[in-house]
Amino acid sequence: MIEAMTTNETELNITLIATGTIGLSFAAFHLTNSKNCKLTIYDTRPDVSTYVQEQLPKFFPDQHHAIDISSITIAHNLQEAVINAHIVQESGPENLAIKKALWKDVEQYAPKDALLWSSTSGIPASDQAQDMHDKTRLLVVHPYNPPHIIPLLELVPSPQTSESVIQRTQAFWRERGRVPIHIKKETTGFVANRLAFALLRESIHLVNEGVVSVSELDSIVESSMGPRWAVAGPFKSYHAGGGPAGLEGFFKNIGGTVQACWDDAGKVNVGENWEGEVFRQAQEAYGVVDVEERDRITKRLLEVLREEKEKGKR
Amino acid sequence: MIEAMTTNETELNITLIATGTIGLSFAAFHLTNSKNCKLTIYDTRPDVSTYVQEQLPKFFPDQHHAIDISSITIAHNLQEAVINAHIVQESGPENLAIKKALWKDVEQYAPKDALLWSSTSGIPASDQAQDMHDKTRLLVVHPYNPPHIIPLLELVPSPQTSESVIQRTQAFWRERGRVPIHIKKETTGFVANRLAFALLRESIHLVNEGVVSVSELDSIVESSMGPRWAVAGPFKSYHAGGGPAGLEGFFKNIGGTVQACWDDAGKVNVGENWEGEVFRQAQEAYGVVDVEERDRITKRLLEVLREEKEKGKR
C-alpha cells in the first residue's frame, strides 16, 4: 500500500465522502498533487455531478484547463464508493452519530489496509471509532482551511490508532510537500485552532476595550507576527530574540512584560514548572538562530506581499 | 516641520539616543528610507564610533556599499545631540527613572516642534513624561523587532500627547511605506506583544502537556496561521470563513468549538457582550472578502517561502 502511493505506475484510489468546501478543496489538492490518482466522490446531495462540475474548477483558477475533472467517479452508494479505496477521507457534518455510523459501514466494505481519515475539527477519532470492530485504522487528518493552499495537516490518532497507519499517513502528505504534524493527545480543538483562538480571544478583548478597531488589529498582525511566524514560529522567534542565551535569555530579559500581559488577560492555565523543558527543547531544536537568514527571507516575503497586494488592486 | 519631512530638498535631522540592537536597526531604516536624512547618534558607551562602524553595516547586508555611514554624527553630549533635531528617538534601557530624566533634559535643548519618540515595549508615555514641562510632545513608537525589516509601528500616545504630534508621526512612517497604528489606550504591553504572548502562552501550555514539541509547534504555526495572517489578519480570516454571514456566521457555525478551546485554556477576560460591535466592525471593514484573491496571494507567498528556505540550505 505504501508502494502503491509512492510509485507512479500504480493507481491510487482516493474516496472522498461528503464534499462541502473542505471536501472539494481536498479533491483539488489530490487531483493536482497525486499522479495516477483515481478520485471517487460520495455525497448524498441529489445534484452531486452538476455541483462538482461547477464548483470544483473554482479551487484551481490557474490550472483548471490542465486538470481532468471528468475522470472523477461519482459513487451511488457507500459500498461502491469505498470497495477499491486505498484512502477514504470524510469531510462531513460535525455530528458524532453520523460519523460513528459512517465508519461502521466503511469498515464493512473498504479493503482491510485502506487508510481512514476524518477532517473533523472537533470530534476525536476515539469517539468516531466507537462502533468499529478494528479501531486501529482511523485517525483525524485535520486541515487548516483551505487544504489545497495551506500546507498544515494535524494528524490526531486515537490511543487505538496503529503506529503504521500514522506513519503511512505522514508519508503520504510529506511526499506531496505538505506538513503533517502528529498531535500526541486528543486535545480539545487540537493545536492550530487552539493557538489561533487564543490570539483571537485577546483580539476580541482589545477591540472590546476600545484599544484598537477590528481592521487596525488585523493590520497589526499582517505587518508583524504574520510574516514573522510565516518564516519562524513563536518559539524559534523568541529563542532568537534571547540571543546566545536563547528562549531562557528572552524570558530573563522581558519575562516581566510577558507575565504582566498574561496577568492582565486573566487567569490562564499556562502550567507549572514548564520552563526547564521548554527552554531545553528550544535550545536543542535551534541552537543559535541564523537571524541574518531569517531577516533576508522576511524581507523578501514582505516585498512579494506588497507586489501581490498591489496586483490585486489593479 | 511636516514639509521638512516630505520634501526631499530639506534636511531631516534625526537623533537616535542609545543604540543597542533596536537603535541600530532604526538607524539602518532611516539611512535607507529617508532622503537627506542627517543622523546623529548619542550613546554613552565609550567606544561608540567603532561600535557603530562595525555593527551598523550588518543591518543591511545587501546594500552596505550604497549607504554612507560616515555621514553619521556622533554627539558628545545630549545638548549637542538634540539641539537641531526634527526627531528625537530613544531606544534605551527599560528603566523609568532614566527615561524620565532623559526627556526632562531633551525638552530643555531640543527645538520646540521636534517629535519625541520612545521605543519602549512597556513604559507608557504618561509615566515617561512625568517630569516634562510640556507633555504634549512625547509618545511611544514601539517597533516589532527588527524595525528595519518589520513594517509595524505601534504609536501609543499618553492622554496628554497632542493630536498633531500623533498625526505628524503617522505621516512620517506612512510616507516611508510602514504601518503605523494608533493605539487608543496605554494598555499593558500595547497590542502586538499582547497578541503574540497570548499565543505563546497557549504554545507553552501545549508543549508542557506533551501534546506537541517546541519545534512541532513552530512548524504548525509556520505552515498555517503564519502565512495566512501575513495575508489577512485573524478577524478578516474568520470573517471570510463565515461566508456571506461574515464573522457572525463563523461564530454561529463553530462558536461552540471556539468556546470549548477558551474554556479549556482557563478563565480569561474576553469581555462581556462583545459580539455586536465586533461583528459590525468586521462587516463594515470587509463586507464579503475576496477569497480567491486571498488564496492567490497565499499560494504565491508559500512558493516564495519554499524557494527562499531552499536557498538558505544550499
PDB file of N, CA, C and O in Angstrom, chain A residues 84-107:
ATOM      1  N   ASN A  84     -12.849  -0.280  -3.507  1.00  0.00           N
ATOM      2  CA  ASN A  84     -11.471  -0.389  -4.014  1.00  0.00           C
ATOM      3  C   ASN A  84     -10.549   0.701  -3.484  1.00  0.00           C
ATOM      4  O   ASN A  84      -9.475   0.955  -4.039  1.00  0.00           O
ATOM      5  N   ALA A  85     -10.963   1.387  -2.425  1.00  0.00           N
ATOM      6  CA  ALA A  85     -10.223   2.582  -1.975  1.00  0.00           C
ATOM      7  C   ALA A  85      -8.907   2.238  -1.271  1.00  0.00           C
ATOM      8  O   ALA A  85      -8.832   1.285  -0.498  1.00  0.00           O
ATOM      9  N   HIS A  86      -7.881   3.019  -1.580  1.00  0.00           N
ATOM     10  CA  HIS A  86      -6.662   2.980  -0.764  1.00  0.00           C
ATOM     11  C   HIS A  86      -6.779   3.961   0.395  1.00  0.00           C
ATOM     12  O   HIS A  86      -6.182   3.778   1.443  1.00  0.00           O
ATOM     13  N   ILE A  87      -7.518   5.038   0.150  1.00  0.00           N
ATOM     14  CA  ILE A  87      -7.734   6.065   1.176  1.00  0.00           C
ATOM     15  C   ILE A  87      -9.210   6.462   1.174  1.00  0.00           C
ATOM     16  O   ILE A  87      -9.774   6.708   0.100  1.00  0.00           O
ATOM     17  N   VAL A  88      -9.807   6.523   2.361  1.00  0.00           N
ATOM     18  CA  VAL A  88     -11.170   7.047   2.498  1.00  0.00           C
ATOM     19  C   VAL A  88     -11.094   8.276   3.402  1.00  0.00           C
ATOM     20  O   VAL A  88     -10.643   8.188   4.554  1.00  0.00           O
ATOM     21  N   GLN A  89     -11.502   9.407   2.857  1.00  0.00           N
ATOM     22  CA  GLN A  89     -11.370  10.664   3.598  1.00  0.00           C
ATOM     23  C   GLN A  89     -12.747  11.310   3.710  1.00  0.00           C
ATOM     24  O   GLN A  89     -13.359  11.640   2.693  1.00  0.00           O
ATOM     25  N   GLU A  90     -13.235  11.503   4.957  1.00  0.00           N
ATOM     26  CA  GLU A  90     -14.569  12.087   5.109  1.00  0.00           C
ATOM     27  C   GLU A  90     -14.460  13.538   5.582  1.00  0.00           C
ATOM     28  O   GLU A  90     -13.607  13.871   6.414  1.00  0.00           O
ATOM     29  N   SER A  91     -15.312  14.383   5.018  1.00  0.00           N
ATOM     30  CA  SER A  91     -15.365  15.793   5.425  1.00  0.00           C
ATOM     31  C   SER A  91     -16.826  16.196   5.629  1.00  0.00           C
ATOM     32  O   SER A  91     -17.274  17.233   5.147  1.00  0.00           O
ATOM     33  N   GLY A  92     -17.557  15.334   6.333  1.00  0.00           N
ATOM     34  CA  GLY A  92     -18.990  15.539   6.532  1.00  0.00           C
ATOM     35  C   GLY A  92     -19.302  16.469   7.685  1.00  0.00           C
ATOM     36  O   GLY A  92     -18.405  17.069   8.279  1.00  0.00           O
ATOM     37  N   PRO A  93     -20.597  16.576   8.004  1.00  0.00           N
ATOM     38  CA  PRO A  93     -21.021  17.465   9.081  1.00  0.00           C
ATOM     39  C   PRO A  93     -20.426  17.043  10.433  1.00  0.00           C
ATOM     40  O   PRO A  93     -20.119  15.871  10.649  1.00  0.00           O
ATOM     41  N   GLU A  94     -20.291  18.031  11.340  1.00  0.00           N
ATOM     42  CA  GLU A  94     -19.690  17.759  12.651  1.00  0.00           C
ATOM     43  C   GLU A  94     -20.743  17.136  13.564  1.00  0.00           C
ATOM     44  O   GLU A  94     -21.279  17.789  14.473  1.00  0.00           O
ATOM     45  N   ASN A  95     -21.019  15.860  13.332  1.00  0.00           N
ATOM     46  CA  ASN A  95     -22.075  15.182  14.069  1.00  0.00           C
ATOM     47  C   ASN A  95     -21.585  13.784  14.430  1.00  0.00           C
ATOM     48  O   ASN A  95     -21.312  12.963  13.543  1.00  0.00           O
ATOM     49  N   LEU A  96     -21.448  13.536  15.716  1.00  0.00           N
ATOM     50  CA  LEU A  96     -20.832  12.284  16.164  1.00  0.00           C
ATOM     51  C   LEU A  96     -21.609  11.056  15.691  1.00  0.00           C
ATOM     52  O   LEU A  96     -21.011  10.086  15.201  1.00  0.00           O
ATOM     53  N   ALA A  97     -22.953  11.104  15.815  1.00  0.00           N
ATOM     54  CA  ALA A  97     -23.760   9.932  15.442  1.00  0.00           C
ATOM     55  C   ALA A  97     -23.545   9.572  13.971  1.00  0.00           C
ATOM     56  O   ALA A  97     -23.370   8.396  13.617  1.00  0.00           O
ATOM     57  N   ILE A  98     -23.537  10.596  13.115  1.00  0.00           N
ATOM     58  CA  ILE A  98     -23.330  10.347  11.681  1.00  0.00           C
ATOM     59  C   ILE A  98     -21.962   9.733  11.425  1.00  0.00           C
ATOM     60  O   ILE A  98     -21.821   8.753  10.682  1.00  0.00           O
ATOM     61  N   LYS A  99     -20.937  10.273  12.081  1.00  0.00           N
ATOM     62  CA  LYS A  99     -19.582   9.779  11.827  1.00  0.00           C
ATOM     63  C   LYS A  99     -19.423   8.346  12.351  1.00  0.00           C
ATOM     64  O   LYS A  99     -18.794   7.506  11.694  1.00  0.00           O
ATOM     65  N   LYS A 100     -19.985   8.068  13.530  1.00  0.00           N
ATOM     66  CA  LYS A 100     -19.891   6.708  14.079  1.00  0.00           C
ATOM     67  C   LYS A 100     -20.523   5.688  13.119  1.00  0.00           C
ATOM     68  O   LYS A 100     -19.936   4.645  12.814  1.00  0.00           O
ATOM     69  N   ALA A 101     -21.700   6.049  12.609  1.00  0.00           N
ATOM     70  CA  ALA A 101     -22.407   5.140  11.691  1.00  0.00           C
ATOM     71  C   ALA A 101     -21.619   4.982  10.384  1.00  0.00           C
ATOM     72  O   ALA A 101     -21.514   3.884   9.828  1.00  0.00           O
ATOM     73  N   LEU A 102     -21.058   6.085   9.924  1.00  0.00           N
ATOM     74  CA  LEU A 102     -20.301   6.053   8.671  1.00  0.00           C
ATOM     75  C   LEU A 102     -19.127   5.079   8.747  1.00  0.00           C
ATOM     76  O   LEU A 102     -18.950   4.211   7.889  1.00  0.00           O
ATOM     77  N   TRP A 103     -18.308   5.229   9.797  1.00  0.00           N
ATOM     78  CA  TRP A 103     -17.102   4.390   9.868  1.00  0.00           C
ATOM     79  C   TRP A 103     -17.444   2.913  10.080  1.00  0.00           C
ATOM     80  O   TRP A 103     -16.735   2.033   9.596  1.00  0.00           O
ATOM     81  N   LYS A 104     -18.554   2.659  10.797  1.00  0.00           N
ATOM     82  CA  LYS A 104     -19.002   1.279  10.970  1.00  0.00           C
ATOM     83  C   LYS A 104     -19.301   0.665   9.601  1.00  0.00           C
ATOM     84  O   LYS A 104     -18.916  -0.480   9.307  1.00  0.00           O
ATOM     85  N   ASP A 105     -19.958   1.445   8.742  1.00  0.00           N
ATOM     86  CA  ASP A 105     -20.273   0.972   7.391  1.00  0.00           C
ATOM     87  C   ASP A 105     -19.028   0.872   6.514  1.00  0.00           C
ATOM     88  O   ASP A 105     -18.822  -0.103   5.785  1.00  0.00           O
ATOM     89  N   VAL A 106     -18.192   1.920   6.561  1.00  0.00           N
ATOM     90  CA  VAL A 106     -16.976   1.927   5.733  1.00  0.00           C
ATOM     91  C   VAL A 106     -16.151   0.677   6.032  1.00  0.00           C
ATOM     92  O   VAL A 106     -15.626   0.013   5.125  1.00  0.00           O
ATOM     93  N   GLU A 107     -16.025   0.370   7.316  1.00  0.00           N
ATOM     94  CA  GLU A 107     -15.212  -0.772   7.736  1.00  0.00           C
ATOM     95  C   GLU A 107     -15.674  -2.083   7.081  1.00  0.00           C
ATOM     96  O   GLU A 107     -14.856  -2.949   6.770  1.00  0.00           O
TER      97      GLU A 107
END
